JSON list of C-alpha atoms in Angstrom, two decimals:
[
{"chain": "A", "resi": 22, "resn": "MET", "atom": "CA", "xyz": [0.00, 0.00, 0.00]},
{"chain": "A", "resi": 23, "resn": "PRO", "atom": "CA", "xyz": [1.24, 3.50, -0.71]},
{"chain": "A", "resi": 24, "resn": "SER", "atom": "CA", "xyz": [2.32, 5.31, 2.42]},
{"chain": "A", "resi": 25, "resn": "ARG", "atom": "CA", "xyz": [0.29, 8.24, 3.60]},
{"chain": "A", "resi": 26, "resn": "SER", "atom": "CA", "xyz": [2.16, 11.41, 4.35]},
{"chain": "A", "resi": 27, "resn": "ALA", "atom": "CA", "xyz": [1.79, 12.69, 7.91]},
{"chain": "A", "resi": 28, "resn": "PRO", "atom": "CA", "xyz": [-0.42, 15.75, 8.31]},
{"chain": "A", "resi": 29, "resn": "SER", "atom": "CA", "xyz": [1.58, 18.96, 8.36]},
{"chain": "A", "resi": 30, "resn": "SER", "atom": "CA", "xyz": [1.92, 20.73, 11.71]},
{"chain": "A", "resi": 31, "resn": "ARG", "atom": "CA", "xyz": [2.98, 23.94, 10.01]},
{"chain": "A", "resi": 32, "resn": "PRO", "atom": "CA", "xyz": [0.56, 26.83, 10.57]},
{"chain": "A", "resi": 33, "resn": "SER", "atom": "CA", "xyz": [-1.54, 27.82, 7.58]},
{"chain": "A", "resi": 34, "resn": "ALA", "atom": "CA", "xyz": [-1.37, 31.22, 5.93]},
{"chain": "A", "resi": 35, "resn": "ARG", "atom": "CA", "xyz": [-4.73, 31.97, 7.51]},
{"chain": "A", "resi": 36, "resn": "SER", "atom": "CA", "xyz": [-3.52, 31.26, 11.03]},
{"chain": "A", "resi": 37, "resn": "LYS", "atom": "CA", "xyz": [-0.32, 33.23, 10.38]},
{"chain": "A", "resi": 38, "resn": "LEU", "atom": "CA", "xyz": [-2.38, 36.24, 9.31]},
{"chain": "A", "resi": 39, "resn": "ILE", "atom": "CA", "xyz": [-4.55, 36.01, 12.41]},
{"chain": "A", "resi": 40, "resn": "GLU", "atom": "CA", "xyz": [-1.46, 35.81, 14.61]},
{"chain": "A", "resi": 41, "resn": "ALA", "atom": "CA", "xyz": [0.03, 38.78, 12.76]},
{"chain": "A", "resi": 42, "resn": "ALA", "atom": "CA", "xyz": [-3.17, 40.74, 13.33]},
{"chain": "A", "resi": 43, "resn": "HIS", "atom": "CA", "xyz": [-3.07, 40.02, 17.06]},
{"chain": "A", "resi": 44, "resn": "ALA", "atom": "CA", "xyz": [0.51, 41.26, 17.36]},
{"chain": "A", "resi": 45, "resn": "THR", "atom": "CA", "xyz": [0.44, 44.19, 14.93]},
{"chain": "A", "resi": 46, "resn": "VAL", "atom": "CA", "xyz": [-2.88, 45.71, 15.94]},
{"chain": "A", "resi": 47, "resn": "ARG", "atom": "CA", "xyz": [-1.92, 45.61, 19.61]},
{"chain": "A", "resi": 48, "resn": "ALA", "atom": "CA", "xyz": [1.34, 47.39, 18.79]},
{"chain": "A", "resi": 49, "resn": "LYS", "atom": "CA", "xyz": [0.10, 49.93, 16.23]},
{"chain": "A", "resi": 50, "resn": "GLY", "atom": "CA", "xyz": [-3.67, 50.03, 16.35]},
{"chain": "A", "resi": 51, "resn": "TYR", "atom": "CA", "xyz": [-6.17, 48.86, 13.77]},
{"chain": "A", "resi": 52, "resn": "ASN", "atom": "CA", "xyz": [-6.30, 51.93, 11.55]},
{"chain": "A", "resi": 53, "resn": "ALA", "atom": "CA", "xyz": [-2.51, 52.26, 11.34]},
{"chain": "A", "resi": 54, "resn": "THR", "atom": "CA", "xyz": [-2.06, 48.62, 10.31]},
{"chain": "A", "resi": 55, "resn": "SER", "atom": "CA", "xyz": [-2.11, 47.98, 6.57]},
{"chain": "A", "resi": 56, "resn": "VAL", "atom": "CA", "xyz": [-2.74, 44.79, 4.63]},
{"chain": "A", "resi": 57, "resn": "ASP", "atom": "CA", "xyz": [0.84, 44.99, 3.34]},
{"chain": "A", "resi": 58, "resn": "GLU", "atom": "CA", "xyz": [2.17, 45.10, 6.93]},
{"chain": "A", "resi": 59, "resn": "LEU", "atom": "CA", "xyz": [0.01, 42.16, 7.94]},
{"chain": "A", "resi": 60, "resn": "CYS", "atom": "CA", "xyz": [1.27, 40.12, 4.99]},
{"chain": "A", "resi": 61, "resn": "ALA", "atom": "CA", "xyz": [4.88, 41.01, 5.82]},
{"chain": "A", "resi": 62, "resn": "ALA", "atom": "CA", "xyz": [4.43, 40.11, 9.48]},
{"chain": "A", "resi": 63, "resn": "ALA", "atom": "CA", "xyz": [2.79, 36.81, 8.55]},
{"chain": "A", "resi": 64, "resn": "GLY", "atom": "CA", "xyz": [5.31, 36.01, 5.83]},
{"chain": "A", "resi": 65, "resn": "VAL", "atom": "CA", "xyz": [2.60, 35.47, 3.22]},
{"chain": "A", "resi": 66, "resn": "THR", "atom": "CA", "xyz": [1.77, 37.04, -0.12]},
{"chain": "A", "resi": 67, "resn": "LYS", "atom": "CA", "xyz": [-0.99, 39.52, -0.71]},
{"chain": "A", "resi": 68, "resn": "GLY", "atom": "CA", "xyz": [-2.63, 36.92, -2.92]},
{"chain": "A", "resi": 69, "resn": "ALA", "atom": "CA", "xyz": [-2.71, 34.54, 0.05]},
{"chain": "A", "resi": 70, "resn": "PHE", "atom": "CA", "xyz": [-4.30, 37.26, 2.15]},
{"chain": "A", "resi": 71, "resn": "PHE", "atom": "CA", "xyz": [-7.16, 37.81, -0.27]},
{"chain": "A", "resi": 72, "resn": "HIS", "atom": "CA", "xyz": [-7.57, 34.07, -0.73]},
{"chain": "A", "resi": 73, "resn": "TYR", "atom": "CA", "xyz": [-8.63, 33.84, 2.91]},
{"chain": "A", "resi": 74, "resn": "PHE", "atom": "CA", "xyz": [-10.02, 37.30, 3.64]},
{"chain": "A", "resi": 75, "resn": "PRO", "atom": "CA", "xyz": [-11.83, 39.71, 1.33]},
{"chain": "A", "resi": 76, "resn": "SER", "atom": "CA", "xyz": [-10.72, 42.70, 3.42]},
{"chain": "A", "resi": 77, "resn": "LYS", "atom": "CA", "xyz": [-8.79, 43.82, 6.48]},
{"chain": "A", "resi": 78, "resn": "GLU", "atom": "CA", "xyz": [-12.13, 44.09, 8.27]},
{"chain": "A", "resi": 79, "resn": "ALA", "atom": "CA", "xyz": [-12.86, 40.42, 7.56]},
{"chain": "A", "resi": 80, "resn": "LEU", "atom": "CA", "xyz": [-9.48, 39.44, 9.02]},
{"chain": "A", "resi": 81, "resn": "ALA", "atom": "CA", "xyz": [-10.19, 41.60, 12.09]},
{"chain": "A", "resi": 82, "resn": "VAL", "atom": "CA", "xyz": [-13.51, 39.82, 12.69]},
{"chain": "A", "resi": 83, "resn": "ALA", "atom": "CA", "xyz": [-11.89, 36.39, 12.32]},
{"chain": "A", "resi": 84, "resn": "ALA", "atom": "CA", "xyz": [-9.02, 37.42, 14.59]},
{"chain": "A", "resi": 85, "resn": "ALA", "atom": "CA", "xyz": [-11.50, 38.53, 17.27]},
{"chain": "A", "resi": 86, "resn": "GLY", "atom": "CA", "xyz": [-13.05, 35.05, 17.26]},
{"chain": "A", "resi": 87, "resn": "ALA", "atom": "CA", "xyz": [-9.62, 33.45, 17.42]},
{"chain": "A", "resi": 88, "resn": "TRP", "atom": "CA", "xyz": [-8.75, 35.73, 20.35]},
{"chain": "A", "resi": 89, "resn": "THR", "atom": "CA", "xyz": [-11.73, 34.33, 22.26]},
{"chain": "A", "resi": 90, "resn": "ASP", "atom": "CA", "xyz": [-10.60, 30.77, 21.57]},
{"chain": "A", "resi": 91, "resn": "MET", "atom": "CA", "xyz": [-7.06, 31.58, 22.67]},
{"chain": "A", "resi": 92, "resn": "ALA", "atom": "CA", "xyz": [-8.30, 33.15, 25.91]},
{"chain": "A", "resi": 93, "resn": "GLU", "atom": "CA", "xyz": [-10.36, 30.04, 26.69]},
{"chain": "A", "resi": 94, "resn": "GLN", "atom": "CA", "xyz": [-7.25, 27.89, 26.39]},
{"chain": "A", "resi": 95, "resn": "ARG", "atom": "CA", "xyz": [-4.69, 30.21, 27.92]},
{"chain": "A", "resi": 96, "resn": "ILE", "atom": "CA", "xyz": [-6.78, 31.61, 30.77]},
{"chain": "A", "resi": 97, "resn": "PHE", "atom": "CA", "xyz": [-9.57, 29.14, 31.55]},
{"chain": "A", "resi": 98, "resn": "THR", "atom": "CA", "xyz": [-8.14, 25.73, 30.64]},
{"chain": "A", "resi": 99, "resn": "ALA", "atom": "CA", "xyz": [-4.36, 25.51, 30.97]},
{"chain": "A", "resi": 100, "resn": "PRO", "atom": "CA", "xyz": [-3.38, 27.39, 34.19]},
{"chain": "A", "resi": 101, "resn": "ASP", "atom": "CA", "xyz": [-3.05, 25.69, 37.56]},
{"chain": "A", "resi": 102, "resn": "TRP", "atom": "CA", "xyz": [-5.63, 28.00, 39.17]},
{"chain": "A", "resi": 103, "resn": "VAL", "atom": "CA", "xyz": [-8.50, 26.28, 37.35]},
{"chain": "A", "resi": 104, "resn": "ARG", "atom": "CA", "xyz": [-7.92, 23.17, 39.49]},
{"chain": "A", "resi": 105, "resn": "ILE", "atom": "CA", "xyz": [-8.28, 24.94, 42.85]},
{"chain": "A", "resi": 106, "resn": "ALA", "atom": "CA", "xyz": [-11.23, 23.37, 44.67]},
{"chain": "A", "resi": 107, "resn": "ASP", "atom": "CA", "xyz": [-12.54, 26.31, 46.70]},
{"chain": "A", "resi": 108, "resn": "PRO", "atom": "CA", "xyz": [-14.49, 28.60, 44.31]},
{"chain": "A", "resi": 109, "resn": "LEU", "atom": "CA", "xyz": [-13.52, 31.88, 45.98]},
{"chain": "A", "resi": 110, "resn": "ASP", "atom": "CA", "xyz": [-9.86, 30.91, 46.17]},
{"chain": "A", "resi": 111, "resn": "ARG", "atom": "CA", "xyz": [-10.16, 29.96, 42.50]},
{"chain": "A", "resi": 112, "resn": "LEU", "atom": "CA", "xyz": [-11.57, 33.40, 41.61]},
{"chain": "A", "resi": 113, "resn": "LEU", "atom": "CA", "xyz": [-8.84, 35.20, 43.54]},
{"chain": "A", "resi": 114, "resn": "ALA", "atom": "CA", "xyz": [-6.22, 33.00, 41.88]},
{"chain": "A", "resi": 115, "resn": "HIS", "atom": "CA", "xyz": [-7.70, 33.98, 38.51]},
{"chain": "A", "resi": 116, "resn": "ILE", "atom": "CA", "xyz": [-7.06, 37.64, 39.37]},
{"chain": "A", "resi": 117, "resn": "ASP", "atom": "CA", "xyz": [-3.53, 36.74, 40.52]},
{"chain": "A", "resi": 118, "resn": "PHE", "atom": "CA", "xyz": [-2.98, 35.02, 37.18]},
{"chain": "A", "resi": 119, "resn": "ARG", "atom": "CA", "xyz": [-4.13, 38.12, 35.28]},
{"chain": "A", "resi": 120, "resn": "PHE", "atom": "CA", "xyz": [-1.73, 40.15, 37.45]},
{"chain": "A", "resi": 121, "resn": "ALA", "atom": "CA", "xyz": [1.14, 37.82, 36.52]},
{"chain": "A", "resi": 122, "resn": "MET", "atom": "CA", "xyz": [0.37, 38.34, 32.82]},
{"chain": "A", "resi": 123, "resn": "LEU", "atom": "CA", "xyz": [1.14, 42.08, 33.16]},
{"chain": "A", "resi": 124, "resn": "ASP", "atom": "CA", "xyz": [4.79, 41.69, 32.26]},
{"chain": "A", "resi": 125, "resn": "GLY", "atom": "CA", "xyz": [6.99, 42.74, 29.37]},
{"chain": "A", "resi": 126, "resn": "PRO", "atom": "CA", "xyz": [6.14, 45.31, 26.68]},
{"chain": "A", "resi": 127, "resn": "VAL", "atom": "CA", "xyz": [2.64, 46.72, 26.99]},
{"chain": "A", "resi": 128, "resn": "GLU", "atom": "CA", "xyz": [1.61, 45.47, 23.55]},
{"chain": "A", "resi": 129, "resn": "ASP", "atom": "CA", "xyz": [2.42, 41.92, 24.63]},
{"chain": "A", "resi": 130, "resn": "PHE", "atom": "CA", "xyz": [-0.16, 41.79, 27.41]},
{"chain": "A", "resi": 131, "resn": "THR", "atom": "CA", "xyz": [-2.89, 44.17, 26.26]},
{"chain": "A", "resi": 132, "resn": "CYS", "atom": "CA", "xyz": [-6.14, 42.93, 24.75]},
{"chain": "A", "resi": 133, "resn": "PHE", "atom": "CA", "xyz": [-6.50, 42.67, 20.98]},
{"chain": "A", "resi": 134, "resn": "VAL", "atom": "CA", "xyz": [-10.27, 43.19, 20.93]},
{"chain": "A", "resi": 135, "resn": "GLY", "atom": "CA", "xyz": [-10.10, 45.96, 23.53]},
{"chain": "A", "resi": 136, "resn": "THR", "atom": "CA", "xyz": [-7.49, 47.78, 21.46]},
{"chain": "A", "resi": 137, "resn": "MET", "atom": "CA", "xyz": [-9.36, 47.36, 18.20]},
{"chain": "A", "resi": 138, "resn": "VAL", "atom": "CA", "xyz": [-12.86, 48.31, 19.35]},
{"chain": "A", "resi": 139, "resn": "GLN", "atom": "CA", "xyz": [-11.65, 51.66, 20.67]},
{"chain": "A", "resi": 140, "resn": "GLU", "atom": "CA", "xyz": [-10.86, 52.67, 17.10]},
{"chain": "A", "resi": 141, "resn": "ALA", "atom": "CA", "xyz": [-13.43, 50.79, 15.06]},
{"chain": "A", "resi": 142, "resn": "PHE", "atom": "CA", "xyz": [-16.64, 50.85, 17.13]},
{"chain": "A", "resi": 143, "resn": "LYS", "atom": "CA", "xyz": [-18.09, 53.65, 14.98]},
{"chain": "A", "resi": 144, "resn": "SER", "atom": "CA", "xyz": [-16.51, 52.87, 11.62]},
{"chain": "A", "resi": 145, "resn": "SER", "atom": "CA", "xyz": [-17.24, 49.12, 11.47]},
{"chain": "A", "resi": 146, "resn": "ASP", "atom": "CA", "xyz": [-20.28, 47.54, 13.07]},
{"chain": "A", "resi": 147, "resn": "ALA", "atom": "CA", "xyz": [-18.93, 44.09, 12.12]},
{"chain": "A", "resi": 148, "resn": "ILE", "atom": "CA", "xyz": [-15.75, 44.68, 14.14]},
{"chain": "A", "resi": 149, "resn": "ARG", "atom": "CA", "xyz": [-17.69, 46.23, 17.02]},
{"chain": "A", "resi": 150, "resn": "ALA", "atom": "CA", "xyz": [-19.99, 43.21, 17.16]},
{"chain": "A", "resi": 151, "resn": "ALA", "atom": "CA", "xyz": [-17.06, 40.77, 16.98]},
{"chain": "A", "resi": 152, "resn": "CYS", "atom": "CA", "xyz": [-15.28, 42.57, 19.82]},
{"chain": "A", "resi": 153, "resn": "ASP", "atom": "CA", "xyz": [-18.47, 42.67, 21.87]},
{"chain": "A", "resi": 154, "resn": "ALA", "atom": "CA", "xyz": [-18.90, 38.93, 21.37]},
{"chain": "A", "resi": 155, "resn": "SER", "atom": "CA", "xyz": [-15.34, 38.34, 22.56]},
{"chain": "A", "resi": 156, "resn": "VAL", "atom": "CA", "xyz": [-15.49, 40.47, 25.72]},
{"chain": "A", "resi": 157, "resn": "THR", "atom": "CA", "xyz": [-18.94, 39.06, 26.53]},
{"chain": "A", "resi": 158, "resn": "ALA", "atom": "CA", "xyz": [-17.69, 35.49, 26.07]},
{"chain": "A", "resi": 159, "resn": "TYR", "atom": "CA", "xyz": [-14.91, 36.18, 28.57]},
{"chain": "A", "resi": 160, "resn": "ALA", "atom": "CA", "xyz": [-17.36, 37.64, 31.09]},
{"chain": "A", "resi": 161, "resn": "LYS", "atom": "CA", "xyz": [-19.83, 34.77, 30.75]},
{"chain": "A", "resi": 162, "resn": "ARG", "atom": "CA", "xyz": [-17.04, 32.23, 31.10]},
{"chain": "A", "resi": 163, "resn": "LEU", "atom": "CA", "xyz": [-15.70, 33.96, 34.20]},
{"chain": "A", "resi": 164, "resn": "ALA", "atom": "CA", "xyz": [-19.22, 34.20, 35.65]},
{"chain": "A", "resi": 165, "resn": "GLU", "atom": "CA", "xyz": [-19.36, 30.40, 35.59]},
{"chain": "A", "resi": 166, "resn": "ASP", "atom": "CA", "xyz": [-16.51, 30.43, 38.13]},
{"chain": "A", "resi": 167, "resn": "ILE", "atom": "CA", "xyz": [-17.90, 33.33, 40.16]},
{"chain": "A", "resi": 168, "resn": "GLN", "atom": "CA", "xyz": [-21.36, 31.85, 40.73]},
{"chain": "A", "resi": 169, "resn": "PRO", "atom": "CA", "xyz": [-20.16, 28.91, 42.88]},
{"chain": "A", "resi": 170, "resn": "ALA", "atom": "CA", "xyz": [-18.28, 31.41, 45.09]},
{"chain": "A", "resi": 171, "resn": "ILE", "atom": "CA", "xyz": [-21.50, 33.41, 45.52]},
{"chain": "A", "resi": 172, "resn": "ASP", "atom": "CA", "xyz": [-23.45, 30.24, 46.25]},
{"chain": "A", "resi": 173, "resn": "ARG", "atom": "CA", "xyz": [-21.00, 29.18, 48.95]},
{"chain": "A", "resi": 174, "resn": "TYR", "atom": "CA", "xyz": [-20.07, 32.48, 50.58]},
{"chain": "A", "resi": 175, "resn": "GLY", "atom": "CA", "xyz": [-22.69, 35.03, 49.56]},
{"chain": "A", "resi": 176, "resn": "ILE", "atom": "CA", "xyz": [-21.85, 38.49, 48.24]},
{"chain": "A", "resi": 177, "resn": "GLY", "atom": "CA", "xyz": [-22.66, 42.07, 49.20]},
{"chain": "A", "resi": 178, "resn": "TYR", "atom": "CA", "xyz": [-24.68, 44.78, 47.48]},
{"chain": "A", "resi": 179, "resn": "GLY", "atom": "CA", "xyz": [-26.80, 42.47, 45.34]},
{"chain": "A", "resi": 180, "resn": "VAL", "atom": "CA", "xyz": [-23.97, 41.89, 42.88]},
{"chain": "A", "resi": 181, "resn": "THR", "atom": "CA", "xyz": [-24.53, 39.04, 40.41]},
{"chain": "A", "resi": 182, "resn": "ALA", "atom": "CA", "xyz": [-21.89, 36.76, 38.95]},
{"chain": "A", "resi": 183, "resn": "LEU", "atom": "CA", "xyz": [-22.21, 38.32, 35.50]},
{"chain": "A", "resi": 184, "resn": "ASP", "atom": "CA", "xyz": [-22.12, 41.87, 36.95]},
{"chain": "A", "resi": 185, "resn": "LEU", "atom": "CA", "xyz": [-18.86, 41.10, 38.69]},
{"chain": "A", "resi": 186, "resn": "ALA", "atom": "CA", "xyz": [-17.40, 39.35, 35.65]},
{"chain": "A", "resi": 187, "resn": "PHE", "atom": "CA", "xyz": [-18.07, 42.39, 33.45]},
{"chain": "A", "resi": 188, "resn": "HIS", "atom": "CA", "xyz": [-16.59, 44.64, 36.12]},
{"chain": "A", "resi": 189, "resn": "ILE", "atom": "CA", "xyz": [-13.43, 42.55, 36.22]},
{"chain": "A", "resi": 190, "resn": "GLN", "atom": "CA", "xyz": [-13.25, 42.77, 32.43]},
{"chain": "A", "resi": 191, "resn": "ALA", "atom": "CA", "xyz": [-13.74, 46.55, 32.55]},
{"chain": "A", "resi": 192, "resn": "VAL", "atom": "CA", "xyz": [-11.01, 46.99, 35.18]},
{"chain": "A", "resi": 193, "resn": "LEU", "atom": "CA", "xyz": [-8.58, 44.92, 33.14]},
{"chain": "A", "resi": 194, "resn": "GLN", "atom": "CA", "xyz": [-9.30, 46.91, 29.96]},
{"chain": "A", "resi": 195, "resn": "GLY", "atom": "CA", "xyz": [-8.87, 50.16, 31.87]},
{"chain": "A", "resi": 196, "resn": "ALA", "atom": "CA", "xyz": [-5.61, 48.90, 33.33]},
{"chain": "A", "resi": 197, "resn": "PHE", "atom": "CA", "xyz": [-4.32, 48.22, 29.82]},
{"chain": "A", "resi": 198, "resn": "ILE", "atom": "CA", "xyz": [-5.19, 51.78, 28.75]},
{"chain": "A", "resi": 199, "resn": "MET", "atom": "CA", "xyz": [-3.45, 53.27, 31.77]},
{"chain": "A", "resi": 200, "resn": "ALA", "atom": "CA", "xyz": [-0.34, 51.18, 31.09]},
{"chain": "A", "resi": 201, "resn": "LYS", "atom": "CA", "xyz": [-0.29, 52.51, 27.52]},
{"chain": "A", "resi": 202, "resn": "ALA", "atom": "CA", "xyz": [-0.79, 56.10, 28.67]},
{"chain": "A", "resi": 203, "resn": "LYS", "atom": "CA", "xyz": [1.98, 55.86, 31.26]},
{"chain": "A", "resi": 204, "resn": "GLY", "atom": "CA", "xyz": [4.25, 53.69, 29.14]},
{"chain": "A", "resi": 205, "resn": "ASN", "atom": "CA", "xyz": [4.68, 51.51, 32.19]},
{"chain": "A", "resi": 206, "resn": "PRO", "atom": "CA", "xyz": [2.90, 48.29, 33.25]},
{"chain": "A", "resi": 207, "resn": "GLN", "atom": "CA", "xyz": [3.22, 49.10, 36.96]},
{"chain": "A", "resi": 208, "resn": "ILE", "atom": "CA", "xyz": [0.03, 51.15, 37.03]},
{"chain": "A", "resi": 209, "resn": "ALA", "atom": "CA", "xyz": [-1.82, 48.18, 35.54]},
{"chain": "A", "resi": 210, "resn": "ARG", "atom": "CA", "xyz": [-0.45, 45.95, 38.29]},
{"chain": "A", "resi": 211, "resn": "ASP", "atom": "CA", "xyz": [-1.55, 48.46, 40.94]},
{"chain": "A", "resi": 212, "resn": "THR", "atom": "CA", "xyz": [-5.03, 48.56, 39.38]},
{"chain": "A", "resi": 213, "resn": "VAL", "atom": "CA", "xyz": [-5.38, 44.76, 39.43]},
{"chain": "A", "resi": 214, "resn": "THR", "atom": "CA", "xyz": [-4.18, 44.74, 43.05]},
{"chain": "A", "resi": 215, "resn": "HIS", "atom": "CA", "xyz": [-7.04, 47.11, 43.91]},
{"chain": "A", "resi": 216, "resn": "LEU", "atom": "CA", "xyz": [-9.41, 44.86, 41.97]},
{"chain": "A", "resi": 217, "resn": "LYS", "atom": "CA", "xyz": [-8.44, 41.90, 44.13]},
{"chain": "A", "resi": 218, "resn": "ARG", "atom": "CA", "xyz": [-9.02, 43.93, 47.29]},
{"chain": "A", "resi": 219, "resn": "TYR", "atom": "CA", "xyz": [-12.47, 44.91, 45.99]},
{"chain": "A", "resi": 220, "resn": "VAL", "atom": "CA", "xyz": [-13.42, 41.29, 45.35]},
{"chain": "A", "resi": 221, "resn": "GLN", "atom": "CA", "xyz": [-12.18, 40.27, 48.79]},
{"chain": "A", "resi": 222, "resn": "MET", "atom": "CA", "xyz": [-14.32, 42.99, 50.38]},
{"chain": "A", "resi": 223, "resn": "LEU", "atom": "CA", "xyz": [-17.41, 41.94, 48.39]},
{"chain": "A", "resi": 224, "resn": "PHE", "atom": "CA", "xyz": [-17.04, 38.45, 49.80]},
{"chain": "A", "resi": 225, "resn": "ASN", "atom": "CA", "xyz": [-16.04, 39.69, 53.26]},
{"chain": "A", "resi": 226, "resn": "ARG", "atom": "CA", "xyz": [-12.72, 37.89, 52.88]},
{"chain": "A", "resi": 227, "resn": "GLU", "atom": "CA", "xyz": [-9.92, 39.39, 54.99]}
]
């Protein structure tokens, strides 16, 4: 029988373009990033770009979906904190994990969809909707971990799991903006430290 060649593990041009979008848009912004720059960063031809995406906007929408998938793996599946049994300790460890991510150049830890939607929310409804879907997916996923903590320990001020999850998302996005404005990740770390204190107070945890 003829031998079958093993499936290639090399990333496709499409995945390279999505990865290039994540890196380049976070560094330069959506409007300042050209198709030519994306192709150069991905190491693909312009023909390959338009084979997969009819426009830069279409790549941005696809990259927002891929960002959600990456967050699920990197933040909610792989880290050690997800295996902590106590739900409140698990939530606090999640915040500690987000704190630990605030390292290196600002563009390496900021949020792709948060960066992009600040520019494109008026000019492209497709990008706005894709970014909304991504930040909402994060909040809903985090709420799944917050609810057991509320069920076990209670929470003050009538806060719901989804309310708190969106607040955590908002604080993180604001921390990224402050780090960009200051050119220094330390203010983002300080902001996430305050976030952890706030969550501890909500749950009456000393």
